[in-house]
Coordinates of C-alpha atoms in Angstrom, one line a residue:
X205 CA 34.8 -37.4 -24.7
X206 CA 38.6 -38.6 -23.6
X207 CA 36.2 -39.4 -19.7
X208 CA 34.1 -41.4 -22.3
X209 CA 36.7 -43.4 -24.1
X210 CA 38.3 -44.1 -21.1
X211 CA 35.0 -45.6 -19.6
X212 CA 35.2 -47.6 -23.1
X213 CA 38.4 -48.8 -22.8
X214 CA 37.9 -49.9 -18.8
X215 CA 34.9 -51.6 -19.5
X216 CA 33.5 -49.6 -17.1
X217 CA 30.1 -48.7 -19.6
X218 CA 26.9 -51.4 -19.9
X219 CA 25.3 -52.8 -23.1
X220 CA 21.8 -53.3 -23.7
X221 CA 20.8 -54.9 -26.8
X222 CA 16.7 -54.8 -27.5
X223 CA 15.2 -56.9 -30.9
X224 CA 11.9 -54.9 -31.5
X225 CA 9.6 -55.7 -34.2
X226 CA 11.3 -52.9 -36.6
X227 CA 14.5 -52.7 -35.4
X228 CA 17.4 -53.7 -33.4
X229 CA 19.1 -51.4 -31.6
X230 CA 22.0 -51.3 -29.0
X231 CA 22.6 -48.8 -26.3
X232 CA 25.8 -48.3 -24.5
X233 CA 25.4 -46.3 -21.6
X234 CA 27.7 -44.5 -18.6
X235 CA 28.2 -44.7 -15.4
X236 CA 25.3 -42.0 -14.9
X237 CA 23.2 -43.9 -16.8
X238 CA 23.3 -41.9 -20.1
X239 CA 24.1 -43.2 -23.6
X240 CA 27.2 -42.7 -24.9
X241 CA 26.9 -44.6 -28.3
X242 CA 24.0 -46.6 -29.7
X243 CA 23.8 -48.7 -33.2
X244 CA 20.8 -50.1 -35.3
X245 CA 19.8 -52.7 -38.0
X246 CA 16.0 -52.4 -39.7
X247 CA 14.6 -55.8 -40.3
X248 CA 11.4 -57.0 -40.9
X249 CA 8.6 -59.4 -40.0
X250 CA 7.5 -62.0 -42.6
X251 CA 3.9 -63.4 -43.2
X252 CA 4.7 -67.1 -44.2
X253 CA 2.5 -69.8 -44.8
X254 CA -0.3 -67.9 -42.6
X255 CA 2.3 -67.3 -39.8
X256 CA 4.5 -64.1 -39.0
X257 CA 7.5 -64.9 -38.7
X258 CA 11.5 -64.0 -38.3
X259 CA 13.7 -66.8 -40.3
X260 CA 16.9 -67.4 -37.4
X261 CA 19.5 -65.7 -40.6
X262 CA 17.5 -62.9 -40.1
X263 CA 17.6 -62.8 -36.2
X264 CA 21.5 -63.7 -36.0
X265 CA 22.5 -61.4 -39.1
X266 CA 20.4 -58.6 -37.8
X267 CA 22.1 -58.9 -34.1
X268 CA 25.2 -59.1 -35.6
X269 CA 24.6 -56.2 -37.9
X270 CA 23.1 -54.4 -35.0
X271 CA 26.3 -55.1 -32.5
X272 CA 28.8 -54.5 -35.6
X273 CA 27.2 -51.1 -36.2
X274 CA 27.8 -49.9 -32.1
X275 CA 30.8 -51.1 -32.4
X276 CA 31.9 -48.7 -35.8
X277 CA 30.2 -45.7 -33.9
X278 CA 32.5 -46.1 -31.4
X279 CA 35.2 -46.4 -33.3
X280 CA 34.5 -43.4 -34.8
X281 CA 33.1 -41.4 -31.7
X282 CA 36.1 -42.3 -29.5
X283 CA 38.6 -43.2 -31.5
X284 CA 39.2 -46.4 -29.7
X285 CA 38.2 -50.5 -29.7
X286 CA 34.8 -51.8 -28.0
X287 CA 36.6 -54.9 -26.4
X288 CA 34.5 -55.5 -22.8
X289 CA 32.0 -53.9 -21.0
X290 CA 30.8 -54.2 -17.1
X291 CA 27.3 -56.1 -18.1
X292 CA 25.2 -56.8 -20.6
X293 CA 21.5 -57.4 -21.2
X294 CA 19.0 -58.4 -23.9
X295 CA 15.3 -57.7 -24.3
X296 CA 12.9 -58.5 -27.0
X297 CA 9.9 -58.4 -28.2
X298 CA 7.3 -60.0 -26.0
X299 CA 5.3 -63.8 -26.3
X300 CA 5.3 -65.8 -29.3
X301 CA 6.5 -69.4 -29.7
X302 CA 9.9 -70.5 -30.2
X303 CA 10.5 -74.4 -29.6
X304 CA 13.8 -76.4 -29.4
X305 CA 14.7 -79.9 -29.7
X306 CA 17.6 -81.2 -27.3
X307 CA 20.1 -80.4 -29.9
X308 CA 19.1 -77.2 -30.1
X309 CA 17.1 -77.2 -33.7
X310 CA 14.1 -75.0 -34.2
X311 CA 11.2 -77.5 -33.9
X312 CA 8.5 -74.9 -36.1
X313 CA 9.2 -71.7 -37.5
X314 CA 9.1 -69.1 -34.5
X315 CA 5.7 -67.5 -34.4
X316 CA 5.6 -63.9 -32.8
X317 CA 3.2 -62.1 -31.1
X318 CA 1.5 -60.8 -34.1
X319 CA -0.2 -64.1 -34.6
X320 CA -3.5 -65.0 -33.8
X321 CA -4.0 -68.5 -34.7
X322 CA -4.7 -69.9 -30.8
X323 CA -8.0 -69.3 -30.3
X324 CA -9.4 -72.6 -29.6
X325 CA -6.2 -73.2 -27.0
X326 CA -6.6 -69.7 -25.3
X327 CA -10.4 -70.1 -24.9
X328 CA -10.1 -73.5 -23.6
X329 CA -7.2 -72.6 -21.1
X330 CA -8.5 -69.6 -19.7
X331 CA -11.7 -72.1 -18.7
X332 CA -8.7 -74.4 -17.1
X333 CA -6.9 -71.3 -15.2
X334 CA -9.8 -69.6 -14.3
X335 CA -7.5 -66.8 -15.9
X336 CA -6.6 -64.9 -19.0
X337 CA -4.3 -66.5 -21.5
X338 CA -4.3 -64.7 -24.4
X339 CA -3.6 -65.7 -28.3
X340 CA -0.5 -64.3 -28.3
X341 CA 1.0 -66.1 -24.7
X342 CA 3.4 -69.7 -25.3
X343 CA 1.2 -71.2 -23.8
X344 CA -1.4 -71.0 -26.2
X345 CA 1.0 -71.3 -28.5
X346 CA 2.0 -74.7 -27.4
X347 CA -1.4 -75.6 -26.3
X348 CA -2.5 -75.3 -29.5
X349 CA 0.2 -77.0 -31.4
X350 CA -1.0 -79.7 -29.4
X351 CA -4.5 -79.6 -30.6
X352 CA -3.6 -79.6 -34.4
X353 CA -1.9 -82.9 -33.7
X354 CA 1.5 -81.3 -34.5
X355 CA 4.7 -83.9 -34.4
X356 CA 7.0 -82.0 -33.1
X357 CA 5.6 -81.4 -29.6
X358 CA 6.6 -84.6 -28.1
X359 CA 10.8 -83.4 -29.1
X360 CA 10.6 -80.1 -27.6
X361 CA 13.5 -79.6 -25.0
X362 CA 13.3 -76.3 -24.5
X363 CA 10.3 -73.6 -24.7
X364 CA 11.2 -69.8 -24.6
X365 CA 11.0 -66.0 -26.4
X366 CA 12.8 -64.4 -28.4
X367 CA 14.8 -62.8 -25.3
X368 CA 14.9 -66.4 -23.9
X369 CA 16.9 -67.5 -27.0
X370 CA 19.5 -64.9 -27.5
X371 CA 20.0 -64.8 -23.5
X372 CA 20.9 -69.0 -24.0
X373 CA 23.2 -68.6 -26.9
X374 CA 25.1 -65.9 -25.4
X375 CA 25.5 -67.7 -21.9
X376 CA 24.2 -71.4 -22.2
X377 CA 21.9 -70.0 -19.4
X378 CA 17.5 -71.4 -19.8
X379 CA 16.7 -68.5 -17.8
X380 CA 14.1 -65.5 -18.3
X381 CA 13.5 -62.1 -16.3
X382 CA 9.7 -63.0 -15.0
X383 CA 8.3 -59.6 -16.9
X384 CA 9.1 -61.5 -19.9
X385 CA 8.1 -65.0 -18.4
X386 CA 4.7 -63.4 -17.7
X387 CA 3.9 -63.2 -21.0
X388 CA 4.4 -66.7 -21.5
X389 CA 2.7 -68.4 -18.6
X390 CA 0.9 -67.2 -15.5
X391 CA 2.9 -65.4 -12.4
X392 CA 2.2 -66.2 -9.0
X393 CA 2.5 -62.6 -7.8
X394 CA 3.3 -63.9 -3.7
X395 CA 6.3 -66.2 -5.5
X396 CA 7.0 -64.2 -8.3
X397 CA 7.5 -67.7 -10.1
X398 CA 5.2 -69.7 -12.3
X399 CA 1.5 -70.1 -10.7
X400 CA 2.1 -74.1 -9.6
X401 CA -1.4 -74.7 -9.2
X402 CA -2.2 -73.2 -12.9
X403 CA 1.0 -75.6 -13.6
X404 CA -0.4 -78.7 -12.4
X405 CA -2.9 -78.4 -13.6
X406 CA -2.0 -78.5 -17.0
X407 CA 0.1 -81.3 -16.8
X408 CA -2.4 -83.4 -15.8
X409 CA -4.4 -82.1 -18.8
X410 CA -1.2 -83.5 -20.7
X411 CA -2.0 -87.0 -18.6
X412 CA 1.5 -87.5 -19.6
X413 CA 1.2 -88.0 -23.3
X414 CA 4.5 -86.4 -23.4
X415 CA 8.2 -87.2 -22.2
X416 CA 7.9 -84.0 -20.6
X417 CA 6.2 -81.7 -17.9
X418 CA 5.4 -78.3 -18.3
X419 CA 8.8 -76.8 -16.1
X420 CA 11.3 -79.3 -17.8
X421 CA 11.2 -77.2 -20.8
X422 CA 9.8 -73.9 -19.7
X423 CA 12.4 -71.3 -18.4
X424 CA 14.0 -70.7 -15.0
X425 CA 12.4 -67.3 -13.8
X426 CA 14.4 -64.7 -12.7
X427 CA 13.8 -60.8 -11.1
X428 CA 15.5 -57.7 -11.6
X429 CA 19.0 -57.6 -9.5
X430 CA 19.4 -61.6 -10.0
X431 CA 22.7 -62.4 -11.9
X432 CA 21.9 -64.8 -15.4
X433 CA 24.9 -65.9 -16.2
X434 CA 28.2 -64.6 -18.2
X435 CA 28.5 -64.2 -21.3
X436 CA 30.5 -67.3 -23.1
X437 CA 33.1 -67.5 -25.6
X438 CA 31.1 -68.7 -28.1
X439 CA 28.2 -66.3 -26.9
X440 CA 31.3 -63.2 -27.8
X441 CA 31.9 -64.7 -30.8
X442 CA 28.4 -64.7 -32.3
X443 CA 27.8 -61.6 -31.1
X444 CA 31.2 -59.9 -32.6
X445 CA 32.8 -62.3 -35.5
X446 CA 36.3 -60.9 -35.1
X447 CA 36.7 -62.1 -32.0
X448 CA 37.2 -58.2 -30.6
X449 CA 34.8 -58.6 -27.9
X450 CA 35.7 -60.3 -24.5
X451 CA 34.1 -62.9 -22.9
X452 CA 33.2 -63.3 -19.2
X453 CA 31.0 -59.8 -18.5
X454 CA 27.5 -60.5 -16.1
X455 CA 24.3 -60.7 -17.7
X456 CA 21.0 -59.4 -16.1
X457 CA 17.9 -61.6 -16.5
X458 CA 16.6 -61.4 -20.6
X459 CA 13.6 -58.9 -20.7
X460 CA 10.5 -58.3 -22.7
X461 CA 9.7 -55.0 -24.5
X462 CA 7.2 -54.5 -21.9
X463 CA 8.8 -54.3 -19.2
X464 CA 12.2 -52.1 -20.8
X465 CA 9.7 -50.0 -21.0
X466 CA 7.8 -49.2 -17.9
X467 CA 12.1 -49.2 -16.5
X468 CA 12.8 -46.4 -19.1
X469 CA 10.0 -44.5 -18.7
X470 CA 10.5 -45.1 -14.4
X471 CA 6.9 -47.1 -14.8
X472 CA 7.4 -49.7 -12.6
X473 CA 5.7 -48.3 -9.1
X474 CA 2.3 -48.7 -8.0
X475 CA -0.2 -46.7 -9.8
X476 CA 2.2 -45.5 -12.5
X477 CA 1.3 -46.4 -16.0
X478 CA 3.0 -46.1 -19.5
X479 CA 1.7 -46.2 -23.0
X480 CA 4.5 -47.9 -25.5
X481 CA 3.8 -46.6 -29.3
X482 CA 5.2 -48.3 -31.9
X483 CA 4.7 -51.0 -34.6
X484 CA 2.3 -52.4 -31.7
X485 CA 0.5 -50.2 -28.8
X486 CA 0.6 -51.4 -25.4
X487 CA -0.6 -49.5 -22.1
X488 CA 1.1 -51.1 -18.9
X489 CA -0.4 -50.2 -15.8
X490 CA 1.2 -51.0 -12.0
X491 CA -1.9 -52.9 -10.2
X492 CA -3.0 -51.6 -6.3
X493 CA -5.6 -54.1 -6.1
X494 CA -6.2 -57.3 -7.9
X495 CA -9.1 -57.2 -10.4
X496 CA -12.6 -58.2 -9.6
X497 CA -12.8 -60.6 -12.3
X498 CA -11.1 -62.2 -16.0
X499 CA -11.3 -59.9 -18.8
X500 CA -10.1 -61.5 -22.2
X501 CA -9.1 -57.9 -23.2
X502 CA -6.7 -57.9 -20.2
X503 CA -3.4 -59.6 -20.0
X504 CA -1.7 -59.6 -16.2
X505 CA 2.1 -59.4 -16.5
X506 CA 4.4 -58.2 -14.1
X507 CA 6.8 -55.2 -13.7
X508 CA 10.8 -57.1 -14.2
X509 CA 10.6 -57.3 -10.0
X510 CA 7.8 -58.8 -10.2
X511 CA 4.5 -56.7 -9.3
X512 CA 1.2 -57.1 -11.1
X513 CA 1.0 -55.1 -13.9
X514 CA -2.8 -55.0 -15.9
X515 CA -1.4 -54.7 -19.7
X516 CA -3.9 -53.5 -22.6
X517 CA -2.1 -55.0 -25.9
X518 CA -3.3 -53.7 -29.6
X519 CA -1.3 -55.4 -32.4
X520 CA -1.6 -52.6 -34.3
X521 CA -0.1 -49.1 -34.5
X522 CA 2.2 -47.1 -36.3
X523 CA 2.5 -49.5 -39.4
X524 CA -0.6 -48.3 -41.4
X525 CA 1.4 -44.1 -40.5
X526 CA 4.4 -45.1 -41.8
X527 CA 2.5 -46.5 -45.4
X528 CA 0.7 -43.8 -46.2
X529 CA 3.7 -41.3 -45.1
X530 CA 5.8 -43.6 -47.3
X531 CA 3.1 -42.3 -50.4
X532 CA 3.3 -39.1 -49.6
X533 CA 7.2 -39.4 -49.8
X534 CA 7.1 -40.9 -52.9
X535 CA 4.3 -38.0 -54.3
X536 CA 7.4 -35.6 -53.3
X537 CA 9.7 -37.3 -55.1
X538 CA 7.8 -37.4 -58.3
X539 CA 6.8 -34.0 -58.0
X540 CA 10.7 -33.3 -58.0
X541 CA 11.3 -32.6 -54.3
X542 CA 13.9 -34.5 -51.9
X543 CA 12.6 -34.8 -48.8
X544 CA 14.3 -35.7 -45.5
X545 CA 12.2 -39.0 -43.7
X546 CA 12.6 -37.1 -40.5
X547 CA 11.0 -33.9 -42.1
X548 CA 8.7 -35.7 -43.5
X549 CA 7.1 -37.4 -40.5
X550 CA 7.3 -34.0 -38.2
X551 CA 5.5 -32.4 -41.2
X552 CA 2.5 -35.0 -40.9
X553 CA 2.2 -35.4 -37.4
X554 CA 1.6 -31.4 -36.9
X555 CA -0.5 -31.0 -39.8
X556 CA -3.1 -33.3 -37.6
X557 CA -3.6 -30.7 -34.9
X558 CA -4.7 -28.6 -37.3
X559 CA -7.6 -31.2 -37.9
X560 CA -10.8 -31.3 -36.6
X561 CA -11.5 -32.8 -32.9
X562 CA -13.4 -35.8 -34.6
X563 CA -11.2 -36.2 -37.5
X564 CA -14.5 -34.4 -39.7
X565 CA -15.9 -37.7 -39.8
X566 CA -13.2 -39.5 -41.3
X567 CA -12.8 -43.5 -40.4
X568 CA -9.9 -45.8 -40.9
X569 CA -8.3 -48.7 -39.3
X570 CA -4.5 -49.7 -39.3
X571 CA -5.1 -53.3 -39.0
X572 CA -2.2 -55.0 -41.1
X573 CA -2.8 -58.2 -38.6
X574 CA -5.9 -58.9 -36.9
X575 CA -7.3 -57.5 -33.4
X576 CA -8.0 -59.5 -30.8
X577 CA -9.9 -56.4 -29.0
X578 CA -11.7 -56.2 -31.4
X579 CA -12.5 -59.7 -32.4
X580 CA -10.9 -59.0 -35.7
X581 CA -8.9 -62.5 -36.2
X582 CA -7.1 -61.0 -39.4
X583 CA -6.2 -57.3 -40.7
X584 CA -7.1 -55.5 -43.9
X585 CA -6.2 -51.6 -43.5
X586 CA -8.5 -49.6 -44.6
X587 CA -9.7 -45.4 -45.2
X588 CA -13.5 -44.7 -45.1
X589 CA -15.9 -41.7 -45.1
X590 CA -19.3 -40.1 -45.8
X591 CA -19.7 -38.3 -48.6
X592 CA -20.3 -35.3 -46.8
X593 CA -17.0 -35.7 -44.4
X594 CA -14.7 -32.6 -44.2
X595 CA -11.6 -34.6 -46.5
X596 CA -8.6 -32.2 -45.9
X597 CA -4.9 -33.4 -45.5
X598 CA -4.9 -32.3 -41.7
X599 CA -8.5 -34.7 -41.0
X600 CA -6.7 -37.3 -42.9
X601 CA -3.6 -37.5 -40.7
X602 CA -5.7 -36.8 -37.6
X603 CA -7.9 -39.7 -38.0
X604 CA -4.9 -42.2 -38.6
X605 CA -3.2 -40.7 -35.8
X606 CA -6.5 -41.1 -33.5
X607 CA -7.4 -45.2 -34.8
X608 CA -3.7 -45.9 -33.7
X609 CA -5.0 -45.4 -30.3
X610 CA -8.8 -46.8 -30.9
X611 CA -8.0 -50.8 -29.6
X612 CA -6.1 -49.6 -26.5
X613 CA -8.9 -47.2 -25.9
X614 CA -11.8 -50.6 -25.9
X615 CA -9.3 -52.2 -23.9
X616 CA -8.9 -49.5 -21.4
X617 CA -13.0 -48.6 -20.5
X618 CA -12.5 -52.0 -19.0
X619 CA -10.1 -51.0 -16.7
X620 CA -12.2 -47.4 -15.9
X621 CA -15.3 -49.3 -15.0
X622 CA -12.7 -51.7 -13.0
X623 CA -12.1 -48.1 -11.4
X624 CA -8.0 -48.4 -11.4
X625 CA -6.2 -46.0 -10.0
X626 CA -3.5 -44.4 -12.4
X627 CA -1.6 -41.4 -10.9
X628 CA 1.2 -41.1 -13.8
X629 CA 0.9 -41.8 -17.5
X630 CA 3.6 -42.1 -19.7
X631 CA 4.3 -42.6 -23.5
X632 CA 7.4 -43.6 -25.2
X633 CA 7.8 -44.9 -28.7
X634 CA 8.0 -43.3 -32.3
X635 CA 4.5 -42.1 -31.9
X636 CA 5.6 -39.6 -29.7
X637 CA 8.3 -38.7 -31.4
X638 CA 7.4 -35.1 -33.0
X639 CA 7.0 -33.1 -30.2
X640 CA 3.7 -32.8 -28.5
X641 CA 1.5 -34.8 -31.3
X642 CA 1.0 -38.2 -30.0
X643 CA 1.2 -37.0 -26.7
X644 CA -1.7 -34.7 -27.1
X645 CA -3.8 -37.5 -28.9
X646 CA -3.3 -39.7 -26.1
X647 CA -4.5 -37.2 -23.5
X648 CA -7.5 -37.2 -25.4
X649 CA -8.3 -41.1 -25.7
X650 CA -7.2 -41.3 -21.8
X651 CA -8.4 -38.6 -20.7
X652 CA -5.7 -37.6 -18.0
X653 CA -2.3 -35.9 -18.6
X654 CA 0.2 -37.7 -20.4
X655 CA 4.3 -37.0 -20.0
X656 CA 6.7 -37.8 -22.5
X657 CA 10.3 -37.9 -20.4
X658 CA 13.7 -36.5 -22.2
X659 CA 15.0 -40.3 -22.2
X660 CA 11.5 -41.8 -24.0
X661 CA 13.4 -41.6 -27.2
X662 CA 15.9 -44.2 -25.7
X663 CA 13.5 -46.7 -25.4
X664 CA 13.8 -50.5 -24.6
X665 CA 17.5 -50.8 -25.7
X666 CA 18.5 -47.8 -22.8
X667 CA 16.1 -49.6 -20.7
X668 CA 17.5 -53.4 -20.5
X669 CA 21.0 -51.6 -20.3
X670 CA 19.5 -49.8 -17.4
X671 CA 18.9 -53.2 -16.0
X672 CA 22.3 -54.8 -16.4
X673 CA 23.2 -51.5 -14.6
X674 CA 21.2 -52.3 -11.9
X675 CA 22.4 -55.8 -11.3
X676 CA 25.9 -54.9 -10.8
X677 CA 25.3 -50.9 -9.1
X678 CA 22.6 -51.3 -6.8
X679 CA 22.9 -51.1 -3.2
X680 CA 22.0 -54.3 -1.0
X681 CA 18.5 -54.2 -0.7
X682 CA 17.9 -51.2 -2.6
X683 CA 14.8 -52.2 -4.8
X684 CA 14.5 -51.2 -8.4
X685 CA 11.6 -48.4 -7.9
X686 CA 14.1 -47.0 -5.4
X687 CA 17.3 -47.0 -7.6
X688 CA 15.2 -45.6 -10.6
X689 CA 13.7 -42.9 -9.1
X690 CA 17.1 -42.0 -7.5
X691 CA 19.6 -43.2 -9.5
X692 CA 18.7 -42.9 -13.1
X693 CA 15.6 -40.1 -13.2
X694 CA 16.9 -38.2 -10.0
X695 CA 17.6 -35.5 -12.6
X696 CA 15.6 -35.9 -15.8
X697 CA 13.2 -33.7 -16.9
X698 CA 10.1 -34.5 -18.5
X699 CA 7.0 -32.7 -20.5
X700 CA 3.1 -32.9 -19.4
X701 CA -0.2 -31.9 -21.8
X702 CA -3.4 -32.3 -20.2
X703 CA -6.6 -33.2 -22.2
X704 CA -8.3 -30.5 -24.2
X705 CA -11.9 -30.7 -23.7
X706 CA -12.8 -30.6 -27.1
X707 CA -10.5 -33.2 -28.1
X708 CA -11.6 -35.5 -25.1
X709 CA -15.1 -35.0 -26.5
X710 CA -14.1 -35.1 -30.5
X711 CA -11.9 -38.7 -29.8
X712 CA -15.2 -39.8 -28.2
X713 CA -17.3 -39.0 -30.9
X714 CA -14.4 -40.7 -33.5
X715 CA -14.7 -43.8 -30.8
X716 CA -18.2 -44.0 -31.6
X717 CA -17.8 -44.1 -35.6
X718 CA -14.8 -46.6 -34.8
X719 CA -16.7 -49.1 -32.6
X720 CA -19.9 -49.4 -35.1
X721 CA -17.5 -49.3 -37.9
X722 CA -15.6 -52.2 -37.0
X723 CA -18.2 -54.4 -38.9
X724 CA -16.7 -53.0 -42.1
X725 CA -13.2 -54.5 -40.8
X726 CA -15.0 -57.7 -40.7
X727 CA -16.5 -57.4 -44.2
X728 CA -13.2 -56.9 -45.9
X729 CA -11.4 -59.6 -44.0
X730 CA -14.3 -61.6 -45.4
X731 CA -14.0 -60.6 -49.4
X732 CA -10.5 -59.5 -49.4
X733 CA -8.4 -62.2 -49.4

């Protein structure tokens, strides 16, 4: 502890700060790479006007809460002032559309990743690109805007995430880590920069109807090691209101989710892969070999140094979980009994491996927003069976446990029959978070072992902090594959559950029921409105 606060009162420890869909959470971490302190603020999405979105008060008051919160733990861990640390980094949640004028004004209300609203702009692009764009990238975002005739197109100044933005306001820096960037626009993998050919050619698409090209507003891209800038007085000051924290620390190139988390879960190598569980499901997987052809299922990103990384992308998870283990909650409560959220989760999750290997024939879909995948364009959550399934409470959790996992599993037959060659998987995210539940269920769906590390649970927030690290620790050409895997996981320990056969065979048979059942999706998106 005193080693600790001294760290703290040196500046000597590294802040990462990570805006995820649920929750913002920031990570200060050691000279070993190990958290010391961490803080939080919940927030949530909104669905406005047909478009989900986060209103700026919300962003700003939620970092602010989230920063404020670190800062009290510290206070009351160590008994001493968070005034500076050595560097500092911020991530966030991937794509979307978030457009500036030249004073800085928020053109249209920022649109996340959740929407999909640009499929006349993605279709038409990838025929431009020859490449995958999909709903969710900038753009199609902008693309888009500029087929629905929208006004504010010809002032935009300035086009970046939601890790773009912050990064700016905190350092007056337009730059983005290319993991992040890769999600906006394609990545020449020999440049690791934007693909100029792709660029050209859709500024001549614009034929200049515009005051701008493409790259004046777009980002400068950056890789992992590269330093972005300091952090400003004014970037301190709307970060910590009273002024306590100091100015002037490095800041490491802005990250997506994605790629925090192939760094915390040391995913960032050829032929390693992670799954990342949480509002939204993602598998990220480090490319050998180029794929033989476009697959709209298929987004190709990059690790934050750059390599090609083929990314599966489900906008729906855990959300549809956390509703129905709200109910039961609240069926505890009226029934008299206080019950801890925790206890309550861990208590649902294991019930499920008590449930048959195909769920007894029980069908639902988590789908609060629509599925690309699987051509759903909007969500309606729904439960389903025969009259003749086996209805228990263990089925029941089972099967909402196995459709969390049924878009990334379409996605991923792609990528078997594209015969990719995965030697590690791992999954991080609340999913996995009661022991050995998740991570069996995946093993299933994949069908290969799956590891859950010690540090999983640190996520995105540990990760970007592990990247600030990086930026100001590592050795002169001492890559980021190398300083992970002897650096930060030198000494971590990890857990590994290999498929059950009868689970790889009852998740096939669920797969089945969940690929011909999708047309009831469609149906209720249809009448339920």
């Amino acid at each position: 502890m005193a080693d600790y606060k001294q760290m703290i009162e040196e500046g000597r420890a590294v802040l990462g700060i990570e805006l995820g869909s649920t929750r913002i959470k920031a990570v200060l971490i050691g000279e070993a790479h190990e958290t010391i302190c961490s803080g939080g603020h919940s927030w949530e999405n909104r669905y406005e006007n047909g478009v989900w979105t986060y209103a700026l008060d919300d962003i700003w008051d939620g970092l602010r809460d989230c920063y404020r919160d670190l800062a009290s733990n510290v206070q009351k861990e160590y008994g001493t002032q968070l005034k500076k640390v050595a560097a500092i980094g911020f991530s966030a949640m991937m794509h979307g559309y978030m457009a500036f004028d030249k004073d800085g004004k928020l053109l249209a209300p920022f649109r996340t990743w959740r929407n999909n609203i640009t499929g006349e702009a993605a279709s038409k692009l990838i025929d431009l690109f020859e490449y995958n764009i999909p709903e969710r990238w900038s753009i199609a975002h902008l693309y888009q805007s500029i087929l629905n005739g929208e006004e504010h197109v010809k002032d935009i100044d300035y086009l970046t995430t939601l890790a773009g933005y912050i990064h700016y306001k905190m350092t007056g820096e337009r730059v983005l880590g290319v993991d992040d960037v890769s999600g906006m626009f394609p990545i020449d993998p020999a440049t690791k920069d934007y693909d100029m050919k792709m660029v050209e050619k859709f500024d001549r698409l614009m034929d200049g109807r515009f005051p701008w090209k493409l790259l004046d507003i777009m980002p400068r891209v950056l890789v992992a090691g590269e330093e972005a800038g300091t952090l400003t007085p004014e970037g301190a000051k709307l970060l910590d209101p009273t002024g306590t924290l100091e100015p002037g620390c490095p800041a490491c190139p802005p990250a997506g989710d994605a790629g925090t988390g192939m760094v915390a879960t040391n995913s960032v190598g050829v032929r390693t892969g992670n799954v990342s569980a949480g509002t939204s499901i993602f598998g990220m997987f480090v490319l050998e070999d180029s794929l033989k052809k476009v697959y709209p299922e298929i987004d190709i990103v990059t690790t934050p140094d750059g390599a090609p990384v083929a990314m599966v992308h489900a906008n729906n998870c855990t959300s549809d979980i956390n509703a129905w283990v709200n109910l039961f909650g609240e069926f505890a409560e009226e029934m008299g009994f206080s019950v801890d959220q925790n206890r309550l989760f861990e208590t649902l999750f294991k019930v499920a491996l008590k449930g048959d290997p195909d769920c007894g024939r029980l069908l639902s879909y988590g789908y609060l927003s629509g599925e690309f995948i699987m051509d759903c364009m909007e969500g309606r959550p729904l439960f389903t069976r025969l009259p003749d399934s086996r209805m228990n409470l263990a089925n029941f959790m089972r099967s909402h446990l196995y459709t969390a996992l049924g878009a990334l599993r379409v996605g991923m037959e792609i990528l078997y029959k594209e015969n990719v060659k995965i030697d590690t998987i791992f999954g991080h995210g609340g999913y996995f978070k009661t022991e050995g539940v998740g991570q069996k269920f995946l093993a299933a769906a994949m069908n290969a072992p799956v590891s859950v590390m010690e540090t999983a649970g640190e996520g995105g927030p540990w990760g970007i902090a592990v990247l600030a690290a990086y930026m100001i620790r590592r050795e002169k050409g001492e890559g980021l594959q190398d300083y992970l895997t002897h650096k930060v996981f030198a000494d971590s320990k990890s857990t590994t559950i290999a498929p059950d056969p009868a689970d790889v065979k009852g998740f096939a048979d669920f797969m089945d029921a969940y690929v011909k059942g999708i047309a009831i999706e469609k149906v209720a998106v249809e009448n339920l409105n």
